[in-house]
Tab-separated table of C-alpha atoms in Angstrom:
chain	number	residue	atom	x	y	z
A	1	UNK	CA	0.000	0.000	0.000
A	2	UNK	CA	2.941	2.161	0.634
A	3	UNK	CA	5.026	1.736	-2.724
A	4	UNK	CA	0.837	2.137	-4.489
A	5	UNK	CA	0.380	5.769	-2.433
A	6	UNK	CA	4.012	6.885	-3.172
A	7	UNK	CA	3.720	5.932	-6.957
A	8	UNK	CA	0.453	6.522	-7.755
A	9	UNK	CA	-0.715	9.384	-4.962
A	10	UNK	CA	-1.361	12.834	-5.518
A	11	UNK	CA	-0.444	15.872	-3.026
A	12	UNK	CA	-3.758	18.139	-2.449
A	13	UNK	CA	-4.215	21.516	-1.298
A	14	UNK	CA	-7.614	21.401	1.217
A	15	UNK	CA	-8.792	25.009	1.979
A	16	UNK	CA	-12.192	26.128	3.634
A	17	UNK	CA	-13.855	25.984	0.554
A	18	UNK	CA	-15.376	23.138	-1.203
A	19	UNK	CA	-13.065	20.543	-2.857
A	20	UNK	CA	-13.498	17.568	-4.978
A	21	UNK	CA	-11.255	14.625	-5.573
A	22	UNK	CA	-9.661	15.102	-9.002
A	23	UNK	CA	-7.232	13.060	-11.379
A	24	UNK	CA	-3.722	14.400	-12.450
A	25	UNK	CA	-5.247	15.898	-15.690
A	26	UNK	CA	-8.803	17.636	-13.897
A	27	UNK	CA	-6.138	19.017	-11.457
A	28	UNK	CA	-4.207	20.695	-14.205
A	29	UNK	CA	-6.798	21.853	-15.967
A	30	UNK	CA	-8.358	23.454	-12.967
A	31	UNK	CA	-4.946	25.537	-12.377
A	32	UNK	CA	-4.587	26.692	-15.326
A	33	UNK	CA	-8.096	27.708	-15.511
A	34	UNK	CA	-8.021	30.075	-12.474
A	35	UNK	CA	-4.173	30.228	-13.329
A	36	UNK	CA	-5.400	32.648	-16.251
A	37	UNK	CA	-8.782	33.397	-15.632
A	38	UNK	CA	-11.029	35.883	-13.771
A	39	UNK	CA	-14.076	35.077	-11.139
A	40	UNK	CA	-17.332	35.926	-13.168
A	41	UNK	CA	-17.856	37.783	-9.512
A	42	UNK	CA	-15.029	40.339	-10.465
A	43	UNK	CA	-16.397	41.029	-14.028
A	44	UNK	CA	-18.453	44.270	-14.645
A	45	UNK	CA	-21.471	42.282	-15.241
A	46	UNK	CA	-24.579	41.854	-13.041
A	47	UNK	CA	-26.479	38.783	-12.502
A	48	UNK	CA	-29.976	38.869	-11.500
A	49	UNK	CA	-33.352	37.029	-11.308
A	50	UNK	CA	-35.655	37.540	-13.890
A	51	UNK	CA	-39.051	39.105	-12.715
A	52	UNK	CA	-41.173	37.629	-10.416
A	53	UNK	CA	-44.729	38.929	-10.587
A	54	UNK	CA	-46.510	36.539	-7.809
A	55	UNK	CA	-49.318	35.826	-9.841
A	56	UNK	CA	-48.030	34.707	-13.584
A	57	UNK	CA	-51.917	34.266	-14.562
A	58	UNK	CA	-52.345	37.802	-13.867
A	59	UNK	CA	-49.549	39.491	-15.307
A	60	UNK	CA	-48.738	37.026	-18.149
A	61	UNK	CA	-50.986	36.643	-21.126
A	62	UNK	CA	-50.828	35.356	-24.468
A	63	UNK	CA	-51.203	36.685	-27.872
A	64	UNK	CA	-55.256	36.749	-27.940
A	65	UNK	CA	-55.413	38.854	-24.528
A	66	UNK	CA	-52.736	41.409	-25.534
A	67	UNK	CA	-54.787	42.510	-28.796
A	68	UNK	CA	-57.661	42.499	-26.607
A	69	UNK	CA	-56.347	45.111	-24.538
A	70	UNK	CA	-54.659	47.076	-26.699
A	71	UNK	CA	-57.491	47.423	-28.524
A	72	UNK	CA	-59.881	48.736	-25.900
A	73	UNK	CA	-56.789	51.136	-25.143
A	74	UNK	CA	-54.029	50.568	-27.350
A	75	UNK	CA	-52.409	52.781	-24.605
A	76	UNK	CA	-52.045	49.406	-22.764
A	77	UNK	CA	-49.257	48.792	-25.089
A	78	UNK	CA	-46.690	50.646	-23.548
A	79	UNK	CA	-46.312	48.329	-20.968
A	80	UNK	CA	-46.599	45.316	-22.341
A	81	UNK	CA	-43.746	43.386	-23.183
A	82	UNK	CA	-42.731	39.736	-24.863
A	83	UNK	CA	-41.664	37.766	-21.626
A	84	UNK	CA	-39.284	34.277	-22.123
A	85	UNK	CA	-39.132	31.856	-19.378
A	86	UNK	CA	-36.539	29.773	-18.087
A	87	UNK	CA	-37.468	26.631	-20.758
A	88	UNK	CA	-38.083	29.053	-23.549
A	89	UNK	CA	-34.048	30.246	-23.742
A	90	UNK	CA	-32.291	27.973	-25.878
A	91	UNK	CA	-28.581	27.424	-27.150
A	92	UNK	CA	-28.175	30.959	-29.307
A	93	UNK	CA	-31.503	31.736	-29.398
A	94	UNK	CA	-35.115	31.505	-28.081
A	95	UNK	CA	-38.152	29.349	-28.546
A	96	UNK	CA	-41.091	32.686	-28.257
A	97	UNK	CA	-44.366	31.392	-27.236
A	98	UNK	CA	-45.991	34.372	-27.801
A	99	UNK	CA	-46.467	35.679	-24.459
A	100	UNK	CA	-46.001	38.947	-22.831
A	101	UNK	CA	-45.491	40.803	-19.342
A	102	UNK	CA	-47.876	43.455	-17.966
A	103	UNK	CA	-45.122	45.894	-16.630
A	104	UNK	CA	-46.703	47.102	-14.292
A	105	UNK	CA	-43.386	48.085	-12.352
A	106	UNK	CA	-43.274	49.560	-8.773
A	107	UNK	CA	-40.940	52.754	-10.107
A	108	UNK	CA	-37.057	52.509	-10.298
A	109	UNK	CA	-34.137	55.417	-10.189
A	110	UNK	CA	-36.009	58.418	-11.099
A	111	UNK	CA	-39.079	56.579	-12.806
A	112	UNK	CA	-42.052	56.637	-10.793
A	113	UNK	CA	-44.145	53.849	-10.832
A	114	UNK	CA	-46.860	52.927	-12.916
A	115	UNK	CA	-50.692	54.693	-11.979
A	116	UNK	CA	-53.011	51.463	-12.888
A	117	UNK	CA	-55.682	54.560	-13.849
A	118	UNK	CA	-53.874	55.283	-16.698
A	119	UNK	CA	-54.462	52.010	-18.436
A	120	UNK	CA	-57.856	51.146	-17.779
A	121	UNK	CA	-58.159	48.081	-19.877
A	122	UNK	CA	-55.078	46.266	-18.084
A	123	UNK	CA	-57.248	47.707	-15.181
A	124	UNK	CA	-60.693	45.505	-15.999
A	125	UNK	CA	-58.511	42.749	-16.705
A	126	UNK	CA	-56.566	42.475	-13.176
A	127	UNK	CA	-59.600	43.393	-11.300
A	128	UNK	CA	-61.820	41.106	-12.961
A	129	UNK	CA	-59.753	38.050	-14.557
A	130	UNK	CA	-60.760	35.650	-16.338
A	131	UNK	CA	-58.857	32.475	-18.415
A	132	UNK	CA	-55.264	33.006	-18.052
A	133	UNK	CA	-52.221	32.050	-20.700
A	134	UNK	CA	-52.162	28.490	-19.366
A	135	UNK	CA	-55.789	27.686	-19.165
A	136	UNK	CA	-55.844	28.622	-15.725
A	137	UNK	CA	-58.702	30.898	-14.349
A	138	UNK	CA	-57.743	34.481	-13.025
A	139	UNK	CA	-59.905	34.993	-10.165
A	140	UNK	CA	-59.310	39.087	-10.360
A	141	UNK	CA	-58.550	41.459	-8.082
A	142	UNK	CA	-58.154	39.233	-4.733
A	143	UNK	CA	-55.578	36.982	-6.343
A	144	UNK	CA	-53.373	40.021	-6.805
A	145	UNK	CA	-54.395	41.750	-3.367
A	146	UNK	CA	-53.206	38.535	-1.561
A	147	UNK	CA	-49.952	37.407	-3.109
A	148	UNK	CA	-46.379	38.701	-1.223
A	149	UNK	CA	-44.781	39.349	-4.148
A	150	UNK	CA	-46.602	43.009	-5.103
A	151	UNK	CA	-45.383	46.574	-4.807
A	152	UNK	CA	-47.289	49.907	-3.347
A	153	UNK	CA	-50.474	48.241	-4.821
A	154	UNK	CA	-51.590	45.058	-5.411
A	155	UNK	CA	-50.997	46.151	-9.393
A	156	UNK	CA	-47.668	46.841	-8.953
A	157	UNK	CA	-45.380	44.373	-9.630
A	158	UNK	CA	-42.495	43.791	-6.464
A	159	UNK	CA	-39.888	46.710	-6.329
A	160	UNK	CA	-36.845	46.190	-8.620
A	161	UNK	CA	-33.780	48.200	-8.427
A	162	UNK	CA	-32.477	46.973	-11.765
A	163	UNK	CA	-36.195	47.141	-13.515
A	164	UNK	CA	-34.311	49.401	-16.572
A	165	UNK	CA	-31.446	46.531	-17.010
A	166	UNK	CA	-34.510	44.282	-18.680
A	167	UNK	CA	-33.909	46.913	-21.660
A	168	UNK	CA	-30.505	46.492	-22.062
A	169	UNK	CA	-27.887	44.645	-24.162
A	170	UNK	CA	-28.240	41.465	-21.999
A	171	UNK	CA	-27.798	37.655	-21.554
A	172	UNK	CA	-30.440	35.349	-20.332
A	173	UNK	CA	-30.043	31.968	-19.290
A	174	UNK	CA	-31.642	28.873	-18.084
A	175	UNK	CA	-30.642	27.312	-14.670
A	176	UNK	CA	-31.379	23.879	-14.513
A	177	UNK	CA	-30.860	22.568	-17.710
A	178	UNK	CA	-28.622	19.268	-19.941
A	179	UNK	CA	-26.429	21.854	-21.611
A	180	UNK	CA	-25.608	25.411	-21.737
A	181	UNK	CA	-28.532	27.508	-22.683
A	182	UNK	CA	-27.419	31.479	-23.288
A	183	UNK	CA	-29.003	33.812	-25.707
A	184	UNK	CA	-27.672	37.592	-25.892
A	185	UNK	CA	-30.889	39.907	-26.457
A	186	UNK	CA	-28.416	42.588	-27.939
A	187	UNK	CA	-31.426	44.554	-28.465
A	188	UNK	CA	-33.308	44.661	-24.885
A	189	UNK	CA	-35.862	42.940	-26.382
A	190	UNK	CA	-37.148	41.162	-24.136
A	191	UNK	CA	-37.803	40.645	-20.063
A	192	UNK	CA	-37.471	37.259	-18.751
A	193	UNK	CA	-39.364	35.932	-16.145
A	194	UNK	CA	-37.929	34.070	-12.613
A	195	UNK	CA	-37.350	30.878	-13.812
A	196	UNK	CA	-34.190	32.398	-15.370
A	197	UNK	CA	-31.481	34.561	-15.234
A	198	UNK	CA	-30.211	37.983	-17.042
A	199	UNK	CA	-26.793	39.158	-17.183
A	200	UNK	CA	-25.658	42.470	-18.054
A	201	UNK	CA	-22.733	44.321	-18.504
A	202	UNK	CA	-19.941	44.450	-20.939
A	203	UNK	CA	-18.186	41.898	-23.303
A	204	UNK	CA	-21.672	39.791	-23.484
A	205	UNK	CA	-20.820	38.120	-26.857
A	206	UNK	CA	-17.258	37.123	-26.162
A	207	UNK	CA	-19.158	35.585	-22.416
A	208	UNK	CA	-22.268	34.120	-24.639
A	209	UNK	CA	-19.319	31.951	-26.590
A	210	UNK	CA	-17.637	31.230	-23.694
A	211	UNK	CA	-20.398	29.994	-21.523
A	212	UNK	CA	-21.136	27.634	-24.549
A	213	UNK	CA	-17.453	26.473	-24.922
A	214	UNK	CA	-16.866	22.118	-23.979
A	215	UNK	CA	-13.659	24.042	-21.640
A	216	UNK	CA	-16.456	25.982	-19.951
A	217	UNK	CA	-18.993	23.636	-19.562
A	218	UNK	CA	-16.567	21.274	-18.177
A	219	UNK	CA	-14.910	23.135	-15.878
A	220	UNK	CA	-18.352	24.312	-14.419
A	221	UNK	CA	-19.842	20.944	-14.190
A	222	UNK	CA	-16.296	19.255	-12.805
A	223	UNK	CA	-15.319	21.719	-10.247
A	224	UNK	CA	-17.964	24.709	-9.463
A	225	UNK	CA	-21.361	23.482	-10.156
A	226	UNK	CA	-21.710	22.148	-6.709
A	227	UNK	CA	-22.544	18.654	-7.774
A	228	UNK	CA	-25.110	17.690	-10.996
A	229	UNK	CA	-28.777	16.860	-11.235
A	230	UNK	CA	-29.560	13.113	-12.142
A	231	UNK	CA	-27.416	12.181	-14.630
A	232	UNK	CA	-26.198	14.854	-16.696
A	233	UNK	CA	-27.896	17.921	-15.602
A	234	UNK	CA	-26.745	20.596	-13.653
A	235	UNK	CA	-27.751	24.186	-12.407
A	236	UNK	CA	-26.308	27.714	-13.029
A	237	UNK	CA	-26.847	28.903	-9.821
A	238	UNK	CA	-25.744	32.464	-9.316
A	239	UNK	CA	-23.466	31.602	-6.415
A	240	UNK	CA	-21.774	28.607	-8.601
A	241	UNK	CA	-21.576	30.687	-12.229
A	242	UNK	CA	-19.721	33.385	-10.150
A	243	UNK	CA	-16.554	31.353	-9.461
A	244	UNK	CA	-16.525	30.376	-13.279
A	245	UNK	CA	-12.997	31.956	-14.235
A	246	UNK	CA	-13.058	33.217	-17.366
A	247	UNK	CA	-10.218	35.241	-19.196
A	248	UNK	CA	-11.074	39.000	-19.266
A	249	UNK	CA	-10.406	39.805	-22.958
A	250	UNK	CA	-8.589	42.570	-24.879
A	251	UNK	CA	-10.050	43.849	-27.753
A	252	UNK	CA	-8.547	42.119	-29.827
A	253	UNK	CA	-8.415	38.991	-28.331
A	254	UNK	CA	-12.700	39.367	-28.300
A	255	UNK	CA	-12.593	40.212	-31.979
A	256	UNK	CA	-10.607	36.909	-32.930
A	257	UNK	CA	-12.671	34.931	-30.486
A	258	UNK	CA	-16.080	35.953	-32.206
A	259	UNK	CA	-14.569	35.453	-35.601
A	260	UNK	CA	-12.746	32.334	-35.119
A	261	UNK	CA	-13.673	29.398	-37.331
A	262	UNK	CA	-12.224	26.693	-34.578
A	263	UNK	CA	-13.772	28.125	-31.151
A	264	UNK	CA	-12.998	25.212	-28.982
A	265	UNK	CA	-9.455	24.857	-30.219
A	266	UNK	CA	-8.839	28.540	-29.420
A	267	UNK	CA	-10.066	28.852	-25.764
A	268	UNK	CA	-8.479	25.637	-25.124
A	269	UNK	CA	-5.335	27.259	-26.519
A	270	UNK	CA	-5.969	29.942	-24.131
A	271	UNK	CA	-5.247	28.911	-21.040
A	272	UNK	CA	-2.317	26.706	-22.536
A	273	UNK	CA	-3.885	24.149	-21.914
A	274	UNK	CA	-1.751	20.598	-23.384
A	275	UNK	CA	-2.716	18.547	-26.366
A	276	UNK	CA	-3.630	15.843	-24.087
A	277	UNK	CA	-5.511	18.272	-22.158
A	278	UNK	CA	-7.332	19.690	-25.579
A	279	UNK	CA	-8.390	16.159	-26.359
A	280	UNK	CA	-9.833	15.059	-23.135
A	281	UNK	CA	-11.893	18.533	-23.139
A	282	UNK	CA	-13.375	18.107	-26.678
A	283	UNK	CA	-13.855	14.593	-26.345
A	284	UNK	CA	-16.472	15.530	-23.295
């Protein structure tokens, strides 16, 4: 057992912090990774919960009920906007089921918040409900007068000190999914609701590739996802995506990124990581 432990055995570093059991290779792919990289935590970015209204069947409708409104008041369609949730967000893109928020925020920075009396059709609706987006029935106004989640009145959706970051450049992501699932609104677009995540801040394409990468998604399911879900999932909790370390980029290294033909190869190359390394990354 001796001569096995002094041939075979690996030295380890145990801190306070979490710490898995790793082979030779894992372990020297992990240094180099936070060897070159940054925490996600000391990026410029901001990650936050998507909204949470307390009552979806209120404040989410479909299609059919946003013409409605709009045209009783087409008014109403200043604060109505397309909404994804978490299983809507794909890989690159979106799957848009054609439903929408009622933003009816609870004012934010120098915004005050929205006066239900000016949009009188969103106003019958709330107080009197009816079939919601998911076949659900609405009961009306003492659904919304009830719920926790509401701001100065039970039409106001929950305070939200980063309500104006919904109509930004951003990234929104799922968190319990089977793969990476990122898609940069680079147009503020759209809000997303609290089954997912937004991210904003700068160098959101270069972080949208990154995220995606096989180095990435290894690293975060290997040594910072905080163990996986069943057999292959795993969840992008904030806490967890935060010690992701990713290399901050220069300009120009984000321009050849994006415009690479060979992505993986490149942010393998990276960290410098070895060919041995390269093909036990892109073989995952």
């Amino acid at each position: 057992m001796s001569d096995l432990i002094e041939q075979d055995g690996q030295y380890m570093k145990f801190t306070s912090e979490p710490w898995v059991i790793l082979s030779p290779i894992e372990q020297s792919i992990k240094e180099k990774l936070e060897k070159y990289g940054t925490p996600l935590k000391d990026w410029d970015i901001e990650i936050n919960y998507g909204i949470k209204t307390g009552c979806n069947e209120a404040f989410i409708i479909n299609e059919a009920k946003r013409a409605e409104l709009i045209k009783k008041d087409p008014k109403s369609a200043e604060i109505i906007r397309p909404i994804l949730r978490g299983k809507d967000i794909k890989r690159y893109g979106y799957d848009f089921k054609g439903l929408y928020l009622i933003a009816t925020h609870n004012g934010y920075k120098d915004v005050p918040r929205v006066n239900i009396d000016d949009y009188p059709a969103i106003k019958e609706w709330l107080d009197n409900g009816g079939i919601a987006y998911n076949g659900k029935e609405y009961k009306g106004y003492e659904t919304i007068a009830k719920r926790a989640d509401q701001g100065d009145t039970p039409y106001n959706l929950r305070s939200c000190a980063y309500m104006d970051d919904f109509s930004k450049p951003k990234l929104l992501y799922s968190e319990i999914v089977q793969e990476p699932h990122f898609y940069l609104d680079k147009n503020g677009k759209f809000y997303n609701e609290a089954t997912s995540f937004l991210m904003t801040g700068n160098h959101l394409e270069y972080l949208q590739i990154m995220l995606h990468s096989k180095l990435m998604t290894f690293a975060f399911k290997h040594y910072y996802a905080g163990g996986g879900l069943g057999n292959t999932g795993f969840r992008y909790k904030k806490a967890f995506l935060e010690k992701l370390p990713i290399i901050h980029p220069t300009k120009e290294l984000e321009q050849n990124l994006i415009f690479c033909s060979d992505k993986e190869t490149m942010i393998c190359k990276m960290y410098n990581l070895s060919n041995t390394e390269i093909t036990l990354i892109l073989q995952n």
